[in-house]
Coordinates of C-alpha atoms in Angstrom, one line a residue:
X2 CA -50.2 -152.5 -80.6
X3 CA -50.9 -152.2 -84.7
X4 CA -54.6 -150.9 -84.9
X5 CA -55.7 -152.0 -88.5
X6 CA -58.2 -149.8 -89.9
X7 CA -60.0 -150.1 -93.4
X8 CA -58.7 -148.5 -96.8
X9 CA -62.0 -146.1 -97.1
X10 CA -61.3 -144.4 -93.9
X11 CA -58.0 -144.3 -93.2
X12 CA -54.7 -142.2 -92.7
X13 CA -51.4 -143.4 -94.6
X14 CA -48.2 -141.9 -93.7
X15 CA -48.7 -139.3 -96.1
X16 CA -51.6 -138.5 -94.6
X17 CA -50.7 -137.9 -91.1
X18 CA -51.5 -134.0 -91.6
X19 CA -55.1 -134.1 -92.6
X20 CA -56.5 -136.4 -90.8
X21 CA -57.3 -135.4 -87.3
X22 CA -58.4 -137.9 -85.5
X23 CA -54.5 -139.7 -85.1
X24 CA -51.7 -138.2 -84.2
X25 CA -48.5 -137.9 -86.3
X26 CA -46.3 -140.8 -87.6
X27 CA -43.4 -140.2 -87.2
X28 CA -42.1 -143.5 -88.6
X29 CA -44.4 -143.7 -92.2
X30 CA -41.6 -141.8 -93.9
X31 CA -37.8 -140.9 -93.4
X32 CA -37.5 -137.5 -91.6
X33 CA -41.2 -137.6 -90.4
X34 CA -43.6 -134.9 -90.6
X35 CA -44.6 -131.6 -89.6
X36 CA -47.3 -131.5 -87.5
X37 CA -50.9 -130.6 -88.9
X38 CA -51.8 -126.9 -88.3
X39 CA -54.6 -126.3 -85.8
X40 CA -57.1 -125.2 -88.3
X41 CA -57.0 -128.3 -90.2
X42 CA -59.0 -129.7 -87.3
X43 CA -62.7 -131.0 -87.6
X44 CA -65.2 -129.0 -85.7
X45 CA -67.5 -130.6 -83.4
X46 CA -70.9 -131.0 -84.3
X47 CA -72.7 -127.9 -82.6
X48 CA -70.3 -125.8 -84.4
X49 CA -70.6 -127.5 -87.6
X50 CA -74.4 -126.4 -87.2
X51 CA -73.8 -122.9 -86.4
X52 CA -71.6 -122.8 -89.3
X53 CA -74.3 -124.7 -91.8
X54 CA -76.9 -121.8 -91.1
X55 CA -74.3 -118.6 -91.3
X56 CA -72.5 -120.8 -94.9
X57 CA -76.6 -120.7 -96.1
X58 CA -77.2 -117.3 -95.2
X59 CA -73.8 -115.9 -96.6
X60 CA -74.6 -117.9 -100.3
X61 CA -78.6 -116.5 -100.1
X62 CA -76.8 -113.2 -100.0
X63 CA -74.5 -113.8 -103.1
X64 CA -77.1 -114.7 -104.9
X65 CA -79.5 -111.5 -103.6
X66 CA -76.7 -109.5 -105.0
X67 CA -75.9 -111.9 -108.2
X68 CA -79.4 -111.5 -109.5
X69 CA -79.1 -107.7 -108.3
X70 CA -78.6 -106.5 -111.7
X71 CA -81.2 -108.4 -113.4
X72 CA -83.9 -107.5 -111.4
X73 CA -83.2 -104.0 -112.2
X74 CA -82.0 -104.3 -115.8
X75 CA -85.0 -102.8 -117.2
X76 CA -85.0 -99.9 -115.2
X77 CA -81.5 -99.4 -115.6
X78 CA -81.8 -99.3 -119.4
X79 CA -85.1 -96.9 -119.4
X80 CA -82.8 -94.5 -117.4
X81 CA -79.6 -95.0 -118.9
X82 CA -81.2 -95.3 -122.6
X83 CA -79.6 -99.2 -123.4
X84 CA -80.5 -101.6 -126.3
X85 CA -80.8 -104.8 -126.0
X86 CA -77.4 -105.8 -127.2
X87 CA -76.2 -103.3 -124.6
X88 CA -78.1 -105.3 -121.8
X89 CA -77.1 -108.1 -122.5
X90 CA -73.5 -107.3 -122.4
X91 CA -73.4 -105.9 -119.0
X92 CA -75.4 -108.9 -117.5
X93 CA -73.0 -111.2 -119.5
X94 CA -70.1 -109.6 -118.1
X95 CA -71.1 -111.2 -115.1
X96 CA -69.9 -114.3 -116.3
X97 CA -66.6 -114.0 -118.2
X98 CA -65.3 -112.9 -114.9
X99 CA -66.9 -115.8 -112.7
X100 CA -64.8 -118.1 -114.8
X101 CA -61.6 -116.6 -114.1
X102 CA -61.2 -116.6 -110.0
X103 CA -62.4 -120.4 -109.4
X104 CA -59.1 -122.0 -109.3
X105 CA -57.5 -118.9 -107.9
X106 CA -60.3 -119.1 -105.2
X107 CA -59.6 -122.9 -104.4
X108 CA -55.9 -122.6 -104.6
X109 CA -55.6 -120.3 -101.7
X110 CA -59.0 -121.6 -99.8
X111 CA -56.3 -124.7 -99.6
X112 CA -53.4 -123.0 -98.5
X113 CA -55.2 -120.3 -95.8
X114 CA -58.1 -121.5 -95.1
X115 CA -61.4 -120.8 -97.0
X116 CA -63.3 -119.3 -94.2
X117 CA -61.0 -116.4 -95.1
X118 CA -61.4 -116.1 -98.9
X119 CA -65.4 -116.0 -98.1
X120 CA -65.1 -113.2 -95.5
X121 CA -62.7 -110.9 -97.6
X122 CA -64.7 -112.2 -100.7
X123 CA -68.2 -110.9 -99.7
X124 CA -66.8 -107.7 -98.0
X125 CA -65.6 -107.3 -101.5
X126 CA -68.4 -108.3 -103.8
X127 CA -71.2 -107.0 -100.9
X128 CA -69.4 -103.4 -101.0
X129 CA -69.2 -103.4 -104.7
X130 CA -73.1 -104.4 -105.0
X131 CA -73.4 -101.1 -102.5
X132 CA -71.7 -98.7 -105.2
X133 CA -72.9 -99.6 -108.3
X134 CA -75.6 -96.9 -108.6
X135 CA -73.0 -94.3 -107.6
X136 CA -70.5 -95.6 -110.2
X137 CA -73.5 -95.7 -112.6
X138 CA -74.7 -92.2 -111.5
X139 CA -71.1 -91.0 -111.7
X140 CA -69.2 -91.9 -115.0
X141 CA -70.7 -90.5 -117.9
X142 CA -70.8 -93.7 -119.5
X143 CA -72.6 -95.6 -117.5
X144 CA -72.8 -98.9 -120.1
X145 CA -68.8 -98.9 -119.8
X146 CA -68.7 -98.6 -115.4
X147 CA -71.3 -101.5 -115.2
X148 CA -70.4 -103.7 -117.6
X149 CA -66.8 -103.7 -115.8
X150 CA -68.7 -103.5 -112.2
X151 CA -70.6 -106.9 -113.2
X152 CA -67.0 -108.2 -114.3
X153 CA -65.6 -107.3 -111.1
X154 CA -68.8 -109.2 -109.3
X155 CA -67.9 -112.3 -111.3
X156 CA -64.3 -112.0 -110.5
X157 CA -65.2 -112.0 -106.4
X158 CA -68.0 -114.2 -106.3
X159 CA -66.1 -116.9 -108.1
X160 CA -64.1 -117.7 -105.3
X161 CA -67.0 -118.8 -102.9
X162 CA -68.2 -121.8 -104.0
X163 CA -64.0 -123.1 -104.6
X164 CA -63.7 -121.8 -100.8
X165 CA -66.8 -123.4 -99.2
X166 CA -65.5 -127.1 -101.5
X167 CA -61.9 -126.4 -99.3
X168 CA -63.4 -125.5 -96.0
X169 CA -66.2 -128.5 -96.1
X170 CA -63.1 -130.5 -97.2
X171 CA -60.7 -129.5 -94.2
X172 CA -63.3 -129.0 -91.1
X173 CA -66.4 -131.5 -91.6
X174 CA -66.0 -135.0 -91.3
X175 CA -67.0 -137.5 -94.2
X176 CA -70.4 -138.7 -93.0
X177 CA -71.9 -135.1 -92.7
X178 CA -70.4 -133.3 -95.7
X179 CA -73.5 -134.1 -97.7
X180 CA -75.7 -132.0 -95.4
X181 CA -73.9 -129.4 -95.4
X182 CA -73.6 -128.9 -98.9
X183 CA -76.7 -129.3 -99.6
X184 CA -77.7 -127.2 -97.0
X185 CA -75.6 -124.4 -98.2
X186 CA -76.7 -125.3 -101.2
X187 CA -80.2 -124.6 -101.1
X188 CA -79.1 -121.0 -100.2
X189 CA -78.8 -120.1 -104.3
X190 CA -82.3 -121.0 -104.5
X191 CA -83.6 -119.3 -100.9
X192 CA -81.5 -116.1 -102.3
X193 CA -83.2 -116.3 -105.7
X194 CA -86.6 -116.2 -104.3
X195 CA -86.0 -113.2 -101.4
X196 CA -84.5 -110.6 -104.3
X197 CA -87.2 -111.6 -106.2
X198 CA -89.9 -111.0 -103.9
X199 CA -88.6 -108.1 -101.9
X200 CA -86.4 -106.7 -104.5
X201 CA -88.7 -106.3 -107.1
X202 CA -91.1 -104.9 -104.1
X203 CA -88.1 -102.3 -103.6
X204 CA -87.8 -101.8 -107.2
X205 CA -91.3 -100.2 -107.1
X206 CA -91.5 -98.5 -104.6
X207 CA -88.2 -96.8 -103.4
X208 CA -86.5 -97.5 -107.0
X209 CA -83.6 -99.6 -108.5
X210 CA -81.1 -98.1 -106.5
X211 CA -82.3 -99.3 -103.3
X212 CA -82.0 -102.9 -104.4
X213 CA -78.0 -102.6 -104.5
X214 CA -77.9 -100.6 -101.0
X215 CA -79.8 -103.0 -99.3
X216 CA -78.7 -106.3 -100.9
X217 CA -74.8 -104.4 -100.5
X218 CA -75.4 -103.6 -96.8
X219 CA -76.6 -106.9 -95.8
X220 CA -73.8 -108.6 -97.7
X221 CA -71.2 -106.3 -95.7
X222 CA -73.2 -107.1 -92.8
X223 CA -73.0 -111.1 -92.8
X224 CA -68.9 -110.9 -93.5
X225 CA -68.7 -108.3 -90.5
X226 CA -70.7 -110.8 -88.6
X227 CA -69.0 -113.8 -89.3
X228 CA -65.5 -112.4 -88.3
X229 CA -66.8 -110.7 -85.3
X230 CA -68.3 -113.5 -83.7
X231 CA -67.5 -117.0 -85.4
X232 CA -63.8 -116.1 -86.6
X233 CA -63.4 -114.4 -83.4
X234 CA -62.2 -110.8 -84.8
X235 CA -58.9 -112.6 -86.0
X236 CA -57.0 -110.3 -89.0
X237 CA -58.8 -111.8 -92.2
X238 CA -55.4 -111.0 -94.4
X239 CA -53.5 -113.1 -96.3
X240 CA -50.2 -113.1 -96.8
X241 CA -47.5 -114.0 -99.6
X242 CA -45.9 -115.7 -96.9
X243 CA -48.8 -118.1 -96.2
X244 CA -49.3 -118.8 -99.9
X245 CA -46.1 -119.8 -100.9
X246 CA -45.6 -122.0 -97.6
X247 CA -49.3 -123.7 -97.1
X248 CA -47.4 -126.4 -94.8
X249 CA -47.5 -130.0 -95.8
X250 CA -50.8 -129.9 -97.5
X251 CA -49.0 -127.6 -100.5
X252 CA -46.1 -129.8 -100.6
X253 CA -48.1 -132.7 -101.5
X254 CA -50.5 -130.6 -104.1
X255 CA -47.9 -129.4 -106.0
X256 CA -46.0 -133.2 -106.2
X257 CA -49.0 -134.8 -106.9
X258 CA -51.4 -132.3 -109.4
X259 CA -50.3 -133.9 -112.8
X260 CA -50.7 -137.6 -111.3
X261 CA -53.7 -136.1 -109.7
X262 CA -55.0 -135.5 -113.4
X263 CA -54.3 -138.8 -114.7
X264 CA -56.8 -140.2 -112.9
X265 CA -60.2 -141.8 -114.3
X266 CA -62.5 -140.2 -111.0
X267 CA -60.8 -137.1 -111.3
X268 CA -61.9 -136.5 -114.8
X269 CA -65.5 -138.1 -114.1
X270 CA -66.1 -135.5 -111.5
X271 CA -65.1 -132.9 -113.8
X272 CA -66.9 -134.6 -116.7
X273 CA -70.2 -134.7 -114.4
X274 CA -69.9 -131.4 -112.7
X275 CA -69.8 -129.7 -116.7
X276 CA -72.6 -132.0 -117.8
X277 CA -74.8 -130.8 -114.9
X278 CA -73.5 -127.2 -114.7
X279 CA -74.4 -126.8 -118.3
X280 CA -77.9 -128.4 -118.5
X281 CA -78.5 -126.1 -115.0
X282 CA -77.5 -122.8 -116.5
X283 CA -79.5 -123.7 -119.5
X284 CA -82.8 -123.9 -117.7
X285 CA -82.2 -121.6 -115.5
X286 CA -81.5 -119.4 -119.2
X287 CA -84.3 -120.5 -120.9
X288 CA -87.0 -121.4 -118.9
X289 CA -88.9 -118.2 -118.5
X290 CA -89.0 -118.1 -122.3
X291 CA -90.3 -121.3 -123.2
X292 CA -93.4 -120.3 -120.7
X293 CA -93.8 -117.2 -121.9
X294 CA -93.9 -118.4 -125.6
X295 CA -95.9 -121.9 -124.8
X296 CA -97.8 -120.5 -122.2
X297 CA -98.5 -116.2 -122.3
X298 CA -101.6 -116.1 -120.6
X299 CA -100.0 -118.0 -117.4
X300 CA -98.8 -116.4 -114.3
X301 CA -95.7 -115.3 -113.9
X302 CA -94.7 -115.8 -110.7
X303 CA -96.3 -119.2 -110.9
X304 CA -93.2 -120.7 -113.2
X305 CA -90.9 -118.6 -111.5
X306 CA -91.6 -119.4 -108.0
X307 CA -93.2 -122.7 -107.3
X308 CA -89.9 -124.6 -109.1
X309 CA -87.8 -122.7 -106.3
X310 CA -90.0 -124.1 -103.9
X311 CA -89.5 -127.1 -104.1
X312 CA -85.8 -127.2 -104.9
X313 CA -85.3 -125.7 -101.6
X314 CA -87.0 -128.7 -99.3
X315 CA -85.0 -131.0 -102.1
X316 CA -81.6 -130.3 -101.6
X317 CA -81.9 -130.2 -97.6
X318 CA -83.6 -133.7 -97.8
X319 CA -80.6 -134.8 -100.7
X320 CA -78.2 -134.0 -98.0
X321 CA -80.0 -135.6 -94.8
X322 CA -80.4 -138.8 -97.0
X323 CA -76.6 -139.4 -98.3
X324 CA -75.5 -138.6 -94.6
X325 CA -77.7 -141.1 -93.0
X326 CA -76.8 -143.8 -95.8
X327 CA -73.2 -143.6 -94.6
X328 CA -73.6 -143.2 -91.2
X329 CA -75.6 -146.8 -91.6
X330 CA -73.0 -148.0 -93.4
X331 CA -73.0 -147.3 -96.9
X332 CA -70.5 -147.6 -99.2
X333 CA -69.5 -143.7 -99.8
X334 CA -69.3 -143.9 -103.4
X335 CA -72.4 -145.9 -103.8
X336 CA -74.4 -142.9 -101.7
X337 CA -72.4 -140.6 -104.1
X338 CA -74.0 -142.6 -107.2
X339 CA -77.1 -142.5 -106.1
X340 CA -77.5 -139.2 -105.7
X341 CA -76.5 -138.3 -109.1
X342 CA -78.4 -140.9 -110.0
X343 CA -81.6 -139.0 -109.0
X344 CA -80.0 -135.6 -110.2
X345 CA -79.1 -136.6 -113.8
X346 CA -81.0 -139.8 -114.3
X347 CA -84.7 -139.4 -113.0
X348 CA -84.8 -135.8 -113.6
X349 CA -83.6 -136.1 -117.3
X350 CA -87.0 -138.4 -116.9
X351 CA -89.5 -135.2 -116.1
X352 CA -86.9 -132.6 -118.7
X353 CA -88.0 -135.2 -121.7
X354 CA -91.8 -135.1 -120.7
X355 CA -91.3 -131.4 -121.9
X356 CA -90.9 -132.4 -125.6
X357 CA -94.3 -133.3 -125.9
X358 CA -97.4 -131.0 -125.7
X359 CA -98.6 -130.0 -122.1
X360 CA -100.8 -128.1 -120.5
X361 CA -99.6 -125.2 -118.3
X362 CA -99.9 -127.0 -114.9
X363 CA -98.2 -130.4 -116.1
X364 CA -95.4 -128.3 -117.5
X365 CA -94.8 -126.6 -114.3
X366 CA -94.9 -129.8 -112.2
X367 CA -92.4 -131.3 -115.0
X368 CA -90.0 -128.2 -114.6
X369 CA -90.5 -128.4 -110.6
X370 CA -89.3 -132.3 -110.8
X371 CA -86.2 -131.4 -112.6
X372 CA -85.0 -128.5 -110.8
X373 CA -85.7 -130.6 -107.6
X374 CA -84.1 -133.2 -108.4
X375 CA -81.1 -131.5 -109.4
X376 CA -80.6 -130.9 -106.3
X377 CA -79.5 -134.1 -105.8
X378 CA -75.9 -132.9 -107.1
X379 CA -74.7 -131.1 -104.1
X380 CA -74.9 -134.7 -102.2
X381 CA -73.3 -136.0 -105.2
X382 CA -70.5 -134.9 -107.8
X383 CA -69.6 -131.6 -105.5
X384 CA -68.9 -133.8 -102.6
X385 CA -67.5 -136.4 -104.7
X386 CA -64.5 -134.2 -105.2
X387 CA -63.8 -133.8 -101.4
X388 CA -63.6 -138.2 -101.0
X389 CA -61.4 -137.5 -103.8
X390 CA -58.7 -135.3 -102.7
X391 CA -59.5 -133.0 -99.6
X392 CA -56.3 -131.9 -99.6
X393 CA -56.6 -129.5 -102.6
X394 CA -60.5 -129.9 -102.2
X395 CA -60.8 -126.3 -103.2
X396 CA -58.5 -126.3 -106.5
X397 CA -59.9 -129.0 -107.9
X398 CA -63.4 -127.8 -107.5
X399 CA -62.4 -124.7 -109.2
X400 CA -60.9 -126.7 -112.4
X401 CA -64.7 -128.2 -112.2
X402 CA -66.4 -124.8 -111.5
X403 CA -64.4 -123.2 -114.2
X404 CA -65.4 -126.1 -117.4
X405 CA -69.4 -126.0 -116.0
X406 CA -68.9 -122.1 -116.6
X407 CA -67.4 -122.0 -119.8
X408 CA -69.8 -124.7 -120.9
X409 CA -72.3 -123.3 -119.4
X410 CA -72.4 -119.9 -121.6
X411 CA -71.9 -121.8 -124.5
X412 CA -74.9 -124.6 -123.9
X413 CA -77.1 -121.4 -123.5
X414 CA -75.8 -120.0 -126.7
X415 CA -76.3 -123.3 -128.6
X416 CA -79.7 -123.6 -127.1
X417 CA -80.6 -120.2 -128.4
X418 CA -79.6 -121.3 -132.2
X419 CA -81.5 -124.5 -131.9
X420 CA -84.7 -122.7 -131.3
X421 CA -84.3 -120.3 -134.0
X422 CA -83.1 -123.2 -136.3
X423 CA -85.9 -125.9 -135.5
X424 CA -88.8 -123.7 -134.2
X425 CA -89.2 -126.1 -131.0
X426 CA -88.4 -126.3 -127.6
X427 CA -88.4 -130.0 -128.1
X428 CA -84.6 -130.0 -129.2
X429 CA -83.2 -127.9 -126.8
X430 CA -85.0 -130.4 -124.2
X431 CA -83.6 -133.4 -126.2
X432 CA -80.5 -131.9 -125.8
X433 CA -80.5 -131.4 -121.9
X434 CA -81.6 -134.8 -121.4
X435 CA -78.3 -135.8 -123.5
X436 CA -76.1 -133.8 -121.8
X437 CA -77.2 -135.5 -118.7
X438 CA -77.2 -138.9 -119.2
X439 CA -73.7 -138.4 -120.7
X440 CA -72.6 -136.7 -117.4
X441 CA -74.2 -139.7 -115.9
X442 CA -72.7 -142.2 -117.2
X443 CA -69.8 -141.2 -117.0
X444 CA -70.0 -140.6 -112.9
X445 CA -71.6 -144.2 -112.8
X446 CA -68.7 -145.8 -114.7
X447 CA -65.8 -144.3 -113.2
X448 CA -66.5 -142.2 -109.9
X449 CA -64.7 -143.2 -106.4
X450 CA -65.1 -142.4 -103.0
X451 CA -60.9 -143.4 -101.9
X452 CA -58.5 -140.7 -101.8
X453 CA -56.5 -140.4 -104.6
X454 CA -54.4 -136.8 -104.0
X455 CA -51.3 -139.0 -102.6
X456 CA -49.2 -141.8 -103.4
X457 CA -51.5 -145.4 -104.0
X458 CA -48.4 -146.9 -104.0
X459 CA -48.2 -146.2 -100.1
X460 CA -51.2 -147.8 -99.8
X461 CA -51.9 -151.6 -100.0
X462 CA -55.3 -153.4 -98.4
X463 CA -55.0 -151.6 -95.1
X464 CA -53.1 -149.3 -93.5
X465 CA -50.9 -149.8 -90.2
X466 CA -50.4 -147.8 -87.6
X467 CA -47.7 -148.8 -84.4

């Protein structure tokens, strides 16, 4: 009996392996296929949940040990007797290595699975947050082992986000991706506000130090955790073996990349993702200057706080909202547009409002609008790229990950000159809102929600299955 099912959801011959809901067809293609490894299976819903809450808790900690260093950068360069310049340089260091791991990351989150890359990941980066104030105690130039600690931090934490693209990709179905992402998501922001709260608590009473041993600790905790009880104490390692031979999924990433690349969505997700990555690091940059300068009798922890606040309760309603829009019935890519609809288009709405003169509590609600509504992204462009090609889910988001890094440092850079250059904060706030609605147009114009990681000419209306 054929059972006909409809181009958006389903399974062509050279799909057999990754999609789990049918079993192998063995007459799609000359010489069949291999059967789909186990862990390429979905998980049921009541796992999915209990891996949503241990995904947010393990990206709150990256980010408690991320923003680690700048919490304590003052400190460190009253003990340590650094410049500015000097500063700078080991907090940037951070970055140049964060670019360099992404694809890596997603290449082998494809190939082995990316709840593995995460847990050998944060052991990594979580026991390197643990020993940075004995290598800074240690080598007699302390500028030199931290400026190449912070490297090394970039290096391992660039895999995560790559990894966690891959593992939504293989194990969550379509229709809840969103919330999960989102979810996970929100655990930047939720991680941003804990270090600063308790670590700058730590930081006065028990000193800089303690911030990496406890941030470290916990870290090393949640990846001992995870394989302990959710991976089931199973050997975390990866082999050579298992990259070179990733199964069928590898065979059909490796035939297909350059055709991959030709494709109009493929570059609009990458297009989007830089345009939003680069307006993101930008605020995140710059903000505390511009109320500072605009505003210096305000509270502090007023524009650094209430902005997180609300981006947190955002991105977990984002993700609730593009799931129950498909589950009704939604077309997948029209969910997908909205959301960066709200991300780049109505928040670009609130970043222009700051050109003009404000008082201190419009500015605040203005800046807690847009980084809100940012938000919207993670039901959006980053799980745009898993419609697009689960199969090297991970990979691609790492070519992404990589261009929103890159132009990330250099939007912040620009932004810096244009200040200096035209006295106001009006331009660099012109040019966000730009940036933006560039990024958004683009996604509008020429995203998808079909696969397009295998061969379209397989595919006609419908698929058939005997």
């Amino acid at each position: 009996m054929a059972v006909i099912q409809k181009h958006g959801k389903s399974c062509s011959p050279d799909l057999v392996c990754f999609k789990e809901n049918h079993p192998p067809d063995k007459t799609g293609v000359a010489g069949g296929h291999k059967k789909c490894p186990e862990h390429h299976t979905n998980w049921p819903r009541p796992v999915a949940r209990v891996w949503t809450v241990v995904l947010l808790l393990g990206t709150c900690l990256l980010y408690c040990a991320r923003v680690a260093m700048p919490i304590c950068a003052v400190s460190m360069a009253e003990k340590f007797n650094w410049t500015k310049r000097e500063s700078g340089m080991v907090l940037g260091s951070f970055f140049w290595g964060y670019c360099f791991t992404q694809v890596f990351g997603g290449y082998v989150s494809d190939r082995v699975g990316g709840e593995k890359v995460l847990l050998l990941a944060a052991a990594a980066w979580g026991s390197m947050t643990a020993f940075t104030p004995i290598l800074a105690h240690l080598c007699s130039q302390p500028i030199l082992s931290m400026t190449l600690a912070r490297f090394l931090m970039g290096l391992l934490q660039g895999v995560h986000y790559p990894s966690l693209a891959s593992l939504c990709s293989q194990k969550v179905v379509e229709s809840e991706r969103g919330f999960l992402m989102s979810t996970v998501g929100s655990g930047s922001y939720l991680g941003t506000l804990l270090i600063g709260g308790a670590g700058s608590l730590m930081l006065d009473l028990y000193g800089w130090e303690s911030v990496f041993y406890i941030s470290g600790f916990m870290s090393v905790l949640w990846a001992y955790c995870m394989w302990k009880y959710l991976l089931k104490g199973e050997g975390p390692l990866i082999s050579l073996e298992s990259l070179g031979s990733g199964g069928s999924q590898s065979k059909l990433t490796k035939r297909h990349w350059l055709r991959l690349f030709k494709q109009r969505a493929v570059w609009a997700v990458i297009v989007t993702h830089l345009c939003t990555a680069s307006t993101y690091f930008t605020l995140l940059s710059w903000l505390p200057t511009f109320f500072k300068e605009s505003f210096p009798d305000a509270k502090g922890w007023v524009f650094n706080v209430i902005p997180w606040l609300v981006a947190i309760p955002s991105s977990l309603f984002s993700g609730c909202l593009s799931d129950h829009l498909i589950s009704q019935g939604v077309d997948t890519v029209s969910v997908r547009k909205l959301m960066q609809f709200f991300s780049m288009g109505v928040s670009s709405v609130f970043t222009f409002l700051l050109c003009g003169n404000t008082t201190f509590l419009w500015a605040v609600a203005f800046v807690s609008a847009t980084m809100g509504l940012t938000t919207f992204s993670h039901s959006g462009v980053s799980v745009n790229v898993q419609d697009l090609a689960p199969s090297c889910a991970g990979s691609l988001f790492g070519v992404m990950n990589t261009c929103g890094a890159f132009s990330g440092v250099i939007m912040v850079y620009f932004s810096g000159y244009l200040i200096e250059a035209t006295g106001s904060w009006a331009s660099v706030f012109a040019l966000i809102t730009t940036v933006n609605l560039l990024g958004l147009f683009t996604f509008l114009a020429f995203a998808e929600a079909r696969r397009v990681d295998i061969d379209s000419s397989k595919i006609r209306h419908h698929n058939i299955h005997i």
